[in-house]
Amino acid sequence: MLFRDALLDGQRVDLRVVGATIGAVAPAGALQPLPGEDVSLGGMLTPPSAEPHVHLDAVLLGERVPNVSGTLREGIANWASLRPTLTHEDVLERARTVVGWYEKHGTLRIRTHVDTGSRVAVEALLALRAELTGRVELQVVAFPQEGILRAPGRRQAWEDAVALGCDAVGAIPHFERTTEEGWQSVKMAFDLAERHGARVDLHCDETDDPGSRNLEVVCAQTLDRGFGGRVVAGHCTAMHSYPNPYAAKVVELVAAAGVQVVANPLDNVVLQGRYDSYPRRRGITRVDALWAAGASVGIGHDSVMDPWYRLGTANLLDAAYMLVHVAQLTGEVEMARVFRTLHHENHLPFGAAPTIAAGQPATLLWYSASDPIEALRTRACPRVYRDGVQVGVQVGA
Ligand code: FE2
């Protein structure tokens, strides 16, 4: 199989796949087709994309109990009513379906949160992780949706989920009862991660309250405990509303600590700003400022047809497309960087992004779009190759 004159990391190249491996990468025009070789002309080659933040336990539940108002509050209430009804097979079946959609769109690594308030969901997603081995790399974050200090039993369920083998420890400090208890929950998450050799991935300051200041505590803990490169702070929407001098301090701290901030623009643009009249704030963290400071930013889809967000296709290009709009990242270089994030920085929770080079596994994406901006504009599915074999279209999104 030969890709001729394809864009790879800003260069036009020819790339030959031999069996399961990339046989050669050379400047465009250097490789000639062999007799009978399958040839694709033009387009773009990238590593597979990675999803750093989704909730697979809740996917496809949005139609079961409709969120009439479309608000975060009703979403939380609907999820709370559905959670006791979950069964192992139900969670597995819905999560499997959406993983198939991700795969179709070229996403072969997925980090899912699971609500530790449901032991059923925790066990189902850990079983799915094993089932997907060799196909999609799944990481599971022990996420206490309703906090760990608000009521008896929640801390124990959260600790039990980590003991069952979750990859990362979650928390939701802005949802705890007091500011102090929020900070305490952050430290407890690091303690638990240290005990189990796990990573840390917090829902952090997902509110429009400029007084929500947990991210600085996450950064301080990361620095003090040497956790740099193993911590993700998801959402961080309060940063949008911080006074500029304070935001500047926190952004610098994020970069220094090596904490990755994951923006989830699809959910947050509709769930945040709900207590505003006009003008209404956008609930998006400060991506441009984080980039300028040298911090790492990921882009998550967060929800796929769940109680919080009734839409969603498991196509990360949709999340990227929303981000360039609401964060006003429509400069040529900015749009290209947003596209590149899906195939590079989004892999950081799993380690490094796969490389495309001779001798590496032929696990890659081929977009018919001629450049990153065209790929964002059309959001068309790439062809997905795993070890040299094209992944078949499975379930339509
Ligand atoms: Fe989330």
mmCIF file of C-alpha atoms and ligand atoms in Angstrom:
data_model
loop_
_atom_site.group_PDB
_atom_site.id
_atom_site.type_symbol
_atom_site.label_atom_id
_atom_site.label_comp_id
_atom_site.label_asym_id
_atom_site.label_seq_id
_atom_site.Cartn_x
_atom_site.Cartn_y
_atom_site.Cartn_z
ATOM 1 C CA MET A 1 0.000 0.000 0.000
ATOM 2 C CA LEU A 2 1.417 3.384 -0.986
ATOM 3 C CA PHE A 3 0.354 6.882 0.066
ATOM 4 C CA ARG A 4 1.725 9.382 -2.463
ATOM 5 C CA ASP A 5 2.135 13.112 -1.922
ATOM 6 C CA ALA A 6 0.417 13.129 1.490
ATOM 7 C CA LEU A 7 0.868 15.851 4.108
ATOM 8 C CA LEU A 8 2.708 14.570 7.205
ATOM 9 C CA ASP A 9 3.876 17.027 9.887
ATOM 10 C CA GLY A 10 3.844 19.877 7.370
ATOM 11 C CA GLN A 11 5.890 18.009 4.719
ATOM 12 C CA ARG A 12 4.657 16.287 1.578
ATOM 13 C CA VAL A 13 5.770 12.675 1.650
ATOM 14 C CA ASP A 14 5.346 9.245 0.118
ATOM 15 C CA LEU A 15 4.710 6.479 2.654
ATOM 16 C CA ARG A 16 4.756 2.750 1.958
ATOM 17 C CA VAL A 17 3.101 0.182 4.197
ATOM 18 C CA VAL A 18 4.531 -3.323 4.098
ATOM 19 C CA GLY A 19 2.370 -5.806 5.968
ATOM 20 C CA ALA A 20 1.724 -4.451 9.462
ATOM 21 C CA THR A 21 4.605 -2.002 9.372
ATOM 22 C CA ILE A 22 5.563 1.322 7.832
ATOM 23 C CA GLY A 23 8.179 0.246 5.290
ATOM 24 C CA ALA A 24 9.414 3.631 4.126
ATOM 25 C CA VAL A 25 8.752 7.364 4.405
ATOM 26 C CA ALA A 26 10.391 9.568 1.766
ATOM 27 C CA PRO A 27 9.962 13.027 0.217
ATOM 28 C CA ALA A 28 7.007 13.187 -2.194
ATOM 29 C CA GLY A 29 7.885 11.743 -5.580
ATOM 30 C CA ALA A 30 10.621 9.469 -4.273
ATOM 31 C CA LEU A 31 8.609 6.227 -4.097
ATOM 32 C CA GLN A 32 7.139 4.675 -7.240
ATOM 33 C CA PRO A 33 4.123 2.337 -7.130
ATOM 34 C CA LEU A 34 4.889 -1.358 -7.333
ATOM 35 C CA PRO A 35 2.820 -3.614 -9.609
ATOM 36 C CA GLY A 36 -0.579 -4.238 -8.025
ATOM 37 C CA GLU A 37 0.032 -1.827 -5.160
ATOM 38 C CA ASP A 38 -2.945 0.012 -3.663
ATOM 39 C CA VAL A 39 -2.223 3.751 -4.093
ATOM 40 C CA SER A 40 -3.828 6.749 -2.321
ATOM 41 C CA LEU A 41 -3.001 10.184 -3.664
ATOM 42 C CA GLY A 42 -2.792 13.418 -1.648
ATOM 43 C CA GLY A 43 -4.570 13.976 1.672
ATOM 44 C CA MET A 44 -2.990 13.920 5.116
ATOM 45 C CA LEU A 45 -1.432 11.252 7.324
ATOM 46 C CA THR A 46 -1.569 11.457 11.122
ATOM 47 C CA PRO A 47 -1.253 9.148 14.123
ATOM 48 C CA PRO A 48 -4.603 7.930 15.495
ATOM 49 C CA SER A 49 -6.434 10.441 17.662
ATOM 50 C CA ALA A 50 -6.816 10.013 21.428
ATOM 51 C CA GLU A 51 -9.794 10.912 23.638
ATOM 52 C CA PRO A 52 -8.623 12.284 26.990
ATOM 53 C CA HIS A 53 -12.034 12.835 28.617
ATOM 54 C CA VAL A 54 -15.355 11.052 28.184
ATOM 55 C CA HIS A 55 -17.925 9.413 30.467
ATOM 56 C CA LEU A 56 -18.686 6.045 28.873
ATOM 57 C CA ASP A 57 -20.884 4.929 31.798
ATOM 58 C CA ALA A 58 -23.428 7.626 30.900
ATOM 59 C CA VAL A 59 -23.355 7.561 27.096
ATOM 60 C CA LEU A 60 -26.657 7.106 25.215
ATOM 61 C CA LEU A 61 -28.722 7.644 28.389
ATOM 62 C CA GLY A 62 -29.925 11.083 27.296
ATOM 63 C CA GLU A 63 -32.956 9.688 25.566
ATOM 64 C CA ARG A 64 -33.892 7.419 28.480
ATOM 65 C CA VAL A 65 -34.655 10.378 30.776
ATOM 66 C CA PRO A 66 -34.807 13.573 28.715
ATOM 67 C CA ASN A 67 -33.102 16.689 30.109
ATOM 68 C CA VAL A 68 -36.012 19.038 29.441
ATOM 69 C CA SER A 69 -34.234 22.234 30.507
ATOM 70 C CA GLY A 70 -30.830 21.261 29.067
ATOM 71 C CA THR A 71 -29.102 22.392 32.265
ATOM 72 C CA LEU A 72 -26.319 20.906 34.370
ATOM 73 C CA ARG A 73 -28.604 20.705 37.410
ATOM 74 C CA GLU A 74 -31.220 18.622 35.608
ATOM 75 C CA GLY A 75 -28.475 16.479 34.091
ATOM 76 C CA ILE A 76 -27.125 15.664 37.559
ATOM 77 C CA ALA A 77 -30.634 14.881 38.822
ATOM 78 C CA ASN A 78 -31.361 12.620 35.821
ATOM 79 C CA TRP A 79 -28.084 10.762 36.241
ATOM 80 C CA ALA A 80 -28.800 10.261 39.947
ATOM 81 C CA SER A 81 -32.174 8.711 39.088
ATOM 82 C CA LEU A 82 -30.675 6.437 36.409
ATOM 83 C CA ARG A 83 -27.617 5.254 38.326
ATOM 84 C CA PRO A 84 -29.364 2.662 40.535
ATOM 85 C CA THR A 85 -30.982 1.120 37.446
ATOM 86 C CA LEU A 86 -27.698 0.378 35.657
ATOM 87 C CA THR A 87 -26.789 -3.218 34.945
ATOM 88 C CA HIS A 88 -23.430 -4.659 33.903
ATOM 89 C CA GLU A 89 -24.702 -5.556 30.424
ATOM 90 C CA ASP A 90 -26.401 -2.193 29.929
ATOM 91 C CA VAL A 91 -23.211 -0.250 30.705
ATOM 92 C CA LEU A 92 -21.092 -2.599 28.590
ATOM 93 C CA GLU A 93 -23.430 -2.474 25.617
ATOM 94 C CA ARG A 94 -23.715 1.319 25.513
ATOM 95 C CA ALA A 95 -19.990 1.839 26.065
ATOM 96 C CA ARG A 96 -19.112 -0.754 23.384
ATOM 97 C CA THR A 97 -21.356 1.008 20.873
ATOM 98 C CA VAL A 98 -19.722 4.388 21.457
ATOM 99 C CA VAL A 99 -16.198 2.914 21.413
ATOM 100 C CA GLY A 100 -17.119 1.610 17.944
ATOM 101 C CA TRP A 101 -18.060 5.147 16.915
ATOM 102 C CA TYR A 102 -14.746 6.479 18.260
ATOM 103 C CA GLU A 103 -12.871 3.775 16.368
ATOM 104 C CA LYS A 104 -14.643 4.701 13.142
ATOM 105 C CA HIS A 105 -13.419 8.268 13.620
ATOM 106 C CA GLY A 106 -9.834 7.148 14.197
ATOM 107 C CA THR A 107 -9.656 7.335 18.007
ATOM 108 C CA LEU A 108 -7.770 4.312 19.309
ATOM 109 C CA ARG A 109 -7.040 5.509 22.848
ATOM 110 C CA ILE A 110 -9.868 6.553 25.185
ATOM 111 C CA ARG A 111 -9.714 7.774 28.787
ATOM 112 C CA THR A 112 -13.126 7.368 30.389
ATOM 113 C CA HIS A 113 -14.303 8.559 33.764
ATOM 114 C CA VAL A 114 -16.610 6.269 35.718
ATOM 115 C CA ASP A 115 -18.866 7.378 38.554
ATOM 116 C CA THR A 116 -17.618 5.561 41.641
ATOM 117 C CA GLY A 117 -21.144 5.852 43.038
ATOM 118 C CA SER A 118 -21.964 2.844 40.844
ATOM 119 C CA ARG A 119 -19.893 -0.248 41.551
ATOM 120 C CA VAL A 120 -21.752 -1.852 38.619
ATOM 121 C CA ALA A 121 -20.431 0.795 36.224
ATOM 122 C CA VAL A 122 -16.888 0.574 37.612
ATOM 123 C CA GLU A 123 -16.772 -3.187 37.133
ATOM 124 C CA ALA A 124 -18.334 -2.979 33.664
ATOM 125 C CA LEU A 125 -15.832 -0.437 32.342
ATOM 126 C CA LEU A 126 -12.888 -2.333 33.835
ATOM 127 C CA ALA A 127 -14.206 -5.446 32.058
ATOM 128 C CA LEU A 128 -14.489 -3.451 28.840
ATOM 129 C CA ARG A 129 -10.870 -2.307 29.224
ATOM 130 C CA ALA A 130 -9.769 -5.946 29.213
ATOM 131 C CA GLU A 131 -12.095 -6.828 26.330
ATOM 132 C CA LEU A 132 -10.655 -4.046 24.140
ATOM 133 C CA THR A 133 -7.009 -5.070 24.601
ATOM 134 C CA GLY A 134 -5.215 -4.974 21.262
ATOM 135 C CA ARG A 135 -7.997 -2.938 19.685
ATOM 136 C CA VAL A 136 -8.525 0.273 21.670
ATOM 137 C CA GLU A 137 -6.475 1.310 24.699
ATOM 138 C CA LEU A 138 -8.966 2.231 27.416
ATOM 139 C CA GLN A 139 -8.057 3.997 30.665
ATOM 140 C CA VAL A 140 -10.563 4.278 33.507
ATOM 141 C CA VAL A 141 -10.627 7.195 35.975
ATOM 142 C CA ALA A 142 -12.292 6.678 39.371
ATOM 143 C CA PHE A 143 -14.533 9.757 39.346
ATOM 144 C CA PRO A 144 -16.690 10.562 42.400
ATOM 145 C CA GLN A 145 -19.475 12.426 40.591
ATOM 146 C CA GLU A 146 -21.068 13.593 43.860
ATOM 147 C CA GLY A 147 -17.857 14.263 45.791
ATOM 148 C CA ILE A 148 -16.086 12.264 48.476
ATOM 149 C CA LEU A 149 -16.730 14.383 51.565
ATOM 150 C CA ARG A 150 -20.372 15.401 51.129
ATOM 151 C CA ALA A 151 -21.915 12.216 52.495
ATOM 152 C CA PRO A 152 -20.880 9.014 54.275
ATOM 153 C CA GLY A 153 -19.871 6.115 52.043
ATOM 154 C CA ARG A 154 -18.712 8.122 49.066
ATOM 155 C CA ARG A 155 -15.055 8.131 50.050
ATOM 156 C CA GLN A 156 -15.097 4.369 50.598
ATOM 157 C CA ALA A 157 -16.730 3.683 47.215
ATOM 158 C CA TRP A 158 -14.126 5.905 45.530
ATOM 159 C CA GLU A 159 -11.228 4.164 47.285
ATOM 160 C CA ASP A 160 -12.715 0.760 46.444
ATOM 161 C CA ALA A 161 -12.911 1.690 42.755
ATOM 162 C CA VAL A 162 -9.232 2.618 42.699
ATOM 163 C CA ALA A 163 -8.372 -0.632 44.492
ATOM 164 C CA LEU A 164 -10.234 -2.533 41.760
ATOM 165 C CA GLY A 165 -7.631 -1.286 39.279
ATOM 166 C CA CYS A 166 -8.621 2.110 37.860
ATOM 167 C CA ASP A 167 -5.788 3.828 36.001
ATOM 168 C CA ALA A 168 -6.286 7.275 37.498
ATOM 169 C CA VAL A 169 -7.843 8.907 40.546
ATOM 170 C CA GLY A 170 -10.504 11.552 39.982
ATOM 171 C CA ALA A 171 -12.124 14.144 42.218
ATOM 172 C CA ILE A 172 -14.556 17.058 41.927
ATOM 173 C CA PRO A 173 -13.258 19.650 44.413
ATOM 174 C CA HIS A 174 -15.545 22.524 43.320
ATOM 175 C CA PHE A 175 -18.554 20.341 44.174
ATOM 176 C CA GLU A 176 -17.485 19.562 47.763
ATOM 177 C CA ARG A 177 -19.313 21.477 50.514
ATOM 178 C CA THR A 178 -16.690 24.074 51.346
ATOM 179 C CA THR A 179 -13.603 25.562 49.757
ATOM 180 C CA GLU A 180 -11.471 23.852 52.421
ATOM 181 C CA GLU A 181 -13.078 20.468 51.795
ATOM 182 C CA GLY A 182 -12.467 20.944 48.069
ATOM 183 C CA TRP A 183 -8.765 21.500 48.704
ATOM 184 C CA GLN A 184 -8.759 18.544 51.094
ATOM 185 C CA SER A 185 -10.290 16.336 48.384
ATOM 186 C CA VAL A 186 -7.486 17.303 45.996
ATOM 187 C CA LYS A 187 -4.861 16.226 48.534
ATOM 188 C CA MET A 188 -6.770 12.998 49.234
ATOM 189 C CA ALA A 189 -6.766 12.239 45.493
ATOM 190 C CA PHE A 190 -2.978 12.622 45.358
ATOM 191 C CA ASP A 191 -2.599 10.489 48.506
ATOM 192 C CA LEU A 192 -4.690 7.736 46.950
ATOM 193 C CA ALA A 193 -2.832 7.940 43.639
ATOM 194 C CA GLU A 194 0.494 7.667 45.461
ATOM 195 C CA ARG A 195 -0.665 4.585 47.355
ATOM 196 C CA HIS A 196 -1.743 2.818 44.143
ATOM 197 C CA GLY A 197 0.839 4.145 41.679
ATOM 198 C CA ALA A 198 -2.030 5.678 39.701
ATOM 199 C CA ARG A 199 -2.307 8.903 37.742
ATOM 200 C CA VAL A 200 -4.503 11.862 38.728
ATOM 201 C CA ASP A 201 -7.323 13.298 36.607
ATOM 202 C CA LEU A 202 -9.603 15.789 38.328
ATOM 203 C CA HIS A 203 -12.759 17.574 37.274
ATOM 204 C CA CYS A 204 -11.407 20.946 38.347
ATOM 205 C CA ASP A 205 -13.239 24.245 38.753
ATOM 206 C CA GLU A 206 -16.038 23.337 36.322
ATOM 207 C CA THR A 207 -18.026 26.409 37.284
ATOM 208 C CA ASP A 208 -18.298 30.082 36.339
ATOM 209 C CA ASP A 209 -17.411 31.089 39.908
ATOM 210 C CA PRO A 210 -14.207 33.156 39.797
ATOM 211 C CA GLY A 211 -13.712 32.226 43.455
ATOM 212 C CA SER A 212 -13.311 28.531 42.584
ATOM 213 C CA ARG A 213 -9.572 28.100 43.068
ATOM 214 C CA ASN A 214 -8.698 24.442 43.132
ATOM 215 C CA LEU A 215 -6.365 24.427 40.118
ATOM 216 C CA GLU A 216 -3.626 26.219 42.043
ATOM 217 C CA VAL A 217 -3.824 23.510 44.722
ATOM 218 C CA VAL A 218 -3.608 20.802 42.032
ATOM 219 C CA CYS A 219 -0.476 22.489 40.649
ATOM 220 C CA ALA A 220 1.131 22.873 44.083
ATOM 221 C CA GLN A 221 0.458 19.209 44.914
ATOM 222 C CA THR A 222 1.856 18.152 41.531
ATOM 223 C CA LEU A 223 5.042 20.125 42.126
ATOM 224 C CA ASP A 224 5.507 19.077 45.762
ATOM 225 C CA ARG A 225 4.960 15.380 45.046
ATOM 226 C CA GLY A 226 6.852 15.179 41.752
ATOM 227 C CA PHE A 227 3.727 14.225 39.792
ATOM 228 C CA GLY A 228 4.507 16.372 36.718
ATOM 229 C CA GLY A 229 3.332 14.746 33.466
ATOM 230 C CA ARG A 230 0.879 12.459 35.316
ATOM 231 C CA VAL A 231 -1.852 14.959 36.202
ATOM 232 C CA VAL A 232 -4.798 16.169 34.147
ATOM 233 C CA ALA A 233 -7.124 18.967 35.211
ATOM 234 C CA GLY A 234 -10.359 18.745 33.249
ATOM 235 C CA HIS A 235 -12.659 21.649 32.336
ATOM 236 C CA CYS A 236 -11.061 24.496 34.405
ATOM 237 C CA THR A 237 -13.858 26.765 33.213
ATOM 238 C CA ALA A 238 -13.629 29.106 36.215
ATOM 239 C CA MET A 239 -10.347 30.295 34.677
ATOM 240 C CA HIS A 240 -12.476 31.999 32.016
ATOM 241 C CA SER A 241 -13.930 34.221 34.741
ATOM 242 C CA TYR A 242 -10.826 34.758 36.886
ATOM 243 C CA PRO A 243 -9.528 38.327 37.182
ATOM 244 C CA ASN A 244 -6.720 38.612 34.629
ATOM 245 C CA PRO A 245 -3.865 39.025 37.131
ATOM 246 C CA TYR A 246 -4.919 35.871 38.984
ATOM 247 C CA ALA A 247 -5.418 33.937 35.720
ATOM 248 C CA ALA A 248 -1.885 34.905 34.683
ATOM 249 C CA LYS A 249 -0.491 33.475 37.926
ATOM 250 C CA VAL A 250 -2.409 30.212 37.616
ATOM 251 C CA VAL A 251 -1.543 29.729 33.948
ATOM 252 C CA GLU A 252 2.153 30.085 34.782
ATOM 253 C CA LEU A 253 1.751 27.605 37.618
ATOM 254 C CA VAL A 254 0.045 25.068 35.321
ATOM 255 C CA ALA A 255 2.948 25.261 32.886
ATOM 256 C CA ALA A 256 5.572 24.999 35.637
ATOM 257 C CA ALA A 257 3.840 22.028 37.273
ATOM 258 C CA GLY A 258 3.477 20.038 34.038
ATOM 259 C CA VAL A 259 -0.295 19.695 34.549
ATOM 260 C CA GLN A 260 -2.308 19.123 31.378
ATOM 261 C CA VAL A 261 -5.562 21.077 31.092
ATOM 262 C CA VAL A 262 -8.283 19.332 29.083
ATOM 263 C CA ALA A 263 -10.952 21.600 27.591
ATOM 264 C CA ASN A 264 -14.376 20.111 26.884
ATOM 265 C CA PRO A 265 -15.980 22.743 24.677
ATOM 266 C CA LEU A 266 -19.085 20.846 23.538
ATOM 267 C CA ASP A 267 -20.515 20.428 27.034
ATOM 268 C CA ASN A 268 -19.161 23.557 28.641
ATOM 269 C CA VAL A 269 -20.414 26.006 26.042
ATOM 270 C CA VAL A 270 -23.970 24.919 26.834
ATOM 271 C CA LEU A 271 -23.700 23.990 30.533
ATOM 272 C CA GLN A 272 -21.797 27.051 31.745
ATOM 273 C CA GLY A 273 -23.052 30.624 31.800
ATOM 274 C CA ARG A 274 -26.463 29.422 32.978
ATOM 275 C CA TYR A 275 -26.620 31.870 35.870
ATOM 276 C CA ASP A 276 -25.767 34.780 33.584
ATOM 277 C CA SER A 277 -28.310 37.090 32.030
ATOM 278 C CA TYR A 278 -26.744 39.008 29.131
ATOM 279 C CA PRO A 279 -23.907 39.120 28.300
ATOM 280 C CA ARG A 280 -23.463 35.362 28.776
ATOM 281 C CA ARG A 281 -19.989 34.001 29.387
ATOM 282 C CA ARG A 282 -18.502 31.136 27.438
ATOM 283 C CA GLY A 283 -17.549 28.289 29.744
ATOM 284 C CA ILE A 284 -14.193 27.581 28.168
ATOM 285 C CA THR A 285 -10.787 27.597 29.800
ATOM 286 C CA ARG A 286 -8.099 29.987 28.495
ATOM 287 C CA VAL A 287 -6.513 27.853 25.786
ATOM 288 C CA ASP A 288 -4.603 30.679 24.076
ATOM 289 C CA ALA A 289 -3.057 31.827 27.366
ATOM 290 C CA LEU A 290 -2.126 28.258 28.333
ATOM 291 C CA TRP A 291 -0.461 27.731 24.955
ATOM 292 C CA ALA A 292 1.413 31.022 25.265
ATOM 293 C CA ALA A 293 2.764 29.938 28.667
ATOM 294 C CA GLY A 294 3.945 26.610 27.258
ATOM 295 C CA ALA A 295 1.319 24.525 29.071
ATOM 296 C CA SER A 296 -0.142 21.366 27.593
ATOM 297 C CA VAL A 297 -3.792 21.440 26.499
ATOM 298 C CA GLY A 298 -6.001 18.528 25.493
ATOM 299 C CA ILE A 299 -9.450 18.527 23.886
ATOM 300 C CA GLY A 300 -12.156 16.153 25.102
ATOM 301 C CA HIS A 301 -15.611 15.233 23.813
ATOM 302 C CA ASP A 302 -16.843 14.616 27.410
ATOM 303 C CA SER A 303 -20.395 13.484 26.613
ATOM 304 C CA VAL A 304 -22.056 11.430 23.905
ATOM 305 C CA MET A 305 -25.840 11.646 24.128
ATOM 306 C CA ASP A 306 -25.856 11.543 27.934
ATOM 307 C CA PRO A 307 -27.974 13.258 30.610
ATOM 308 C CA TRP A 308 -25.849 16.429 30.347
ATOM 309 C CA TYR A 309 -25.458 16.728 26.595
ATOM 310 C CA ARG A 310 -28.013 15.150 24.291
ATOM 311 C CA LEU A 311 -25.910 15.581 21.153
ATOM 312 C CA GLY A 312 -22.523 14.125 20.245
ATOM 313 C CA THR A 313 -21.088 11.732 17.685
ATOM 314 C CA ALA A 314 -17.773 10.597 19.271
ATOM 315 C CA ASN A 315 -15.993 12.507 16.515
ATOM 316 C CA LEU A 316 -13.242 14.548 18.187
ATOM 317 C CA LEU A 317 -13.235 16.874 15.186
ATOM 318 C CA ASP A 318 -16.610 18.129 16.451
ATOM 319 C CA ALA A 319 -15.037 19.101 19.794
ATOM 320 C CA ALA A 320 -12.123 20.734 17.979
ATOM 321 C CA TYR A 321 -14.529 22.581 15.680
ATOM 322 C CA MET A 322 -16.466 23.918 18.650
ATOM 323 C CA LEU A 323 -13.252 24.974 20.383
ATOM 324 C CA VAL A 324 -11.977 27.046 17.472
ATOM 325 C CA HIS A 325 -15.293 28.907 17.477
ATOM 326 C CA VAL A 326 -15.908 29.582 21.149
ATOM 327 C CA ALA A 327 -12.258 30.189 22.055
ATOM 328 C CA GLN A 328 -11.794 32.280 18.891
ATOM 329 C CA LEU A 329 -8.853 30.201 17.712
ATOM 330 C CA THR A 330 -9.583 30.804 14.051
ATOM 331 C CA GLY A 331 -6.130 32.035 13.080
ATOM 332 C CA GLU A 332 -4.522 29.759 10.466
ATOM 333 C CA VAL A 333 -1.797 28.585 12.840
ATOM 334 C CA GLU A 334 -4.282 28.227 15.721
ATOM 335 C CA MET A 335 -6.653 26.001 13.733
ATOM 336 C CA ALA A 336 -3.764 23.794 12.634
ATOM 337 C CA ARG A 337 -2.646 23.513 16.260
ATOM 338 C CA VAL A 338 -6.135 22.545 17.425
ATOM 339 C CA PHE A 339 -6.250 19.794 14.781
ATOM 340 C CA ARG A 340 -2.780 18.568 15.739
ATOM 341 C CA THR A 341 -3.799 18.402 19.414
ATOM 342 C CA LEU A 342 -6.150 15.497 18.672
ATOM 343 C CA HIS A 343 -3.273 13.349 17.377
ATOM 344 C CA HIS A 344 -0.486 14.546 19.694
ATOM 345 C CA GLU A 345 -1.187 16.331 23.023
ATOM 346 C CA ASN A 346 -4.360 14.256 23.500
ATOM 347 C CA HIS A 347 -2.100 11.193 23.825
ATOM 348 C CA LEU A 348 -0.214 12.575 26.832
ATOM 349 C CA PRO A 349 -2.491 10.929 29.442
ATOM 350 C CA PHE A 350 -1.406 7.605 27.902
ATOM 351 C CA GLY A 351 2.271 8.486 27.393
ATOM 352 C CA ALA A 352 3.758 9.750 24.153
ATOM 353 C CA ALA A 353 1.909 10.022 20.847
ATOM 354 C CA PRO A 354 2.686 7.253 18.350
ATOM 355 C CA THR A 355 5.232 8.242 15.727
ATOM 356 C CA ILE A 356 4.918 7.767 11.991
ATOM 357 C CA ALA A 357 8.293 6.540 10.754
ATOM 358 C CA ALA A 358 9.814 3.577 8.932
ATOM 359 C CA GLY A 359 9.807 0.493 11.126
ATOM 360 C CA GLN A 360 6.849 1.645 13.259
ATOM 361 C CA PRO A 361 3.476 -0.173 13.241
ATOM 362 C CA ALA A 362 1.285 0.978 10.345
ATOM 363 C CA THR A 363 -1.372 2.310 12.723
ATOM 364 C CA LEU A 364 -2.351 5.662 11.281
ATOM 365 C CA LEU A 365 -5.094 7.811 9.810
ATOM 366 C CA TRP A 366 -5.456 9.053 6.243
ATOM 367 C CA TYR A 367 -7.648 12.116 5.778
ATOM 368 C CA SER A 368 -8.774 12.939 2.257
ATOM 369 C CA ALA A 369 -8.706 16.636 3.312
ATOM 370 C CA SER A 370 -5.740 18.492 1.911
ATOM 371 C CA ASP A 371 -4.840 20.352 5.122
ATOM 372 C CA PRO A 372 -5.872 20.623 8.814
ATOM 373 C CA ILE A 373 -8.290 23.499 8.225
ATOM 374 C CA GLU A 374 -10.131 21.553 5.537
ATOM 375 C CA ALA A 375 -10.306 18.562 7.904
ATOM 376 C CA LEU A 376 -11.881 20.797 10.580
ATOM 377 C CA ARG A 377 -14.272 22.339 8.075
ATOM 378 C CA THR A 378 -15.635 19.021 6.794
ATOM 379 C CA ARG A 379 -15.087 16.885 9.924
ATOM 380 C CA ALA A 380 -15.146 13.862 7.614
ATOM 381 C CA CYS A 381 -14.062 10.430 8.857
ATOM 382 C CA PRO A 382 -10.491 9.504 8.013
ATOM 383 C CA ARG A 383 -9.555 6.039 6.829
ATOM 384 C CA VAL A 384 -8.294 4.224 9.901
ATOM 385 C CA TYR A 385 -5.476 1.668 9.711
ATOM 386 C CA ARG A 386 -4.403 -0.609 12.541
ATOM 387 C CA ASP A 387 -1.240 -2.621 11.900
ATOM 388 C CA GLY A 388 -1.666 -2.105 8.183
ATOM 389 C CA VAL A 389 -5.304 -3.249 8.074
ATOM 390 C CA GLN A 390 -8.129 -0.795 7.418
ATOM 391 C CA VAL A 391 -10.621 -0.730 10.272
ATOM 392 C CA GLY A 392 -14.086 -1.448 8.867
ATOM 393 C CA VAL A 393 -16.956 0.964 9.356
ATOM 394 C CA GLN A 394 -18.906 -0.589 12.220
ATOM 395 C CA VAL A 395 -21.775 1.305 13.745
ATOM 396 C CA GLY A 396 -23.076 4.529 12.246
ATOM 397 C CA ALA A 397 -22.989 7.554 14.524
HETATM 398 FE FE FE2 B 1 -16.448 15.332 32.511
#
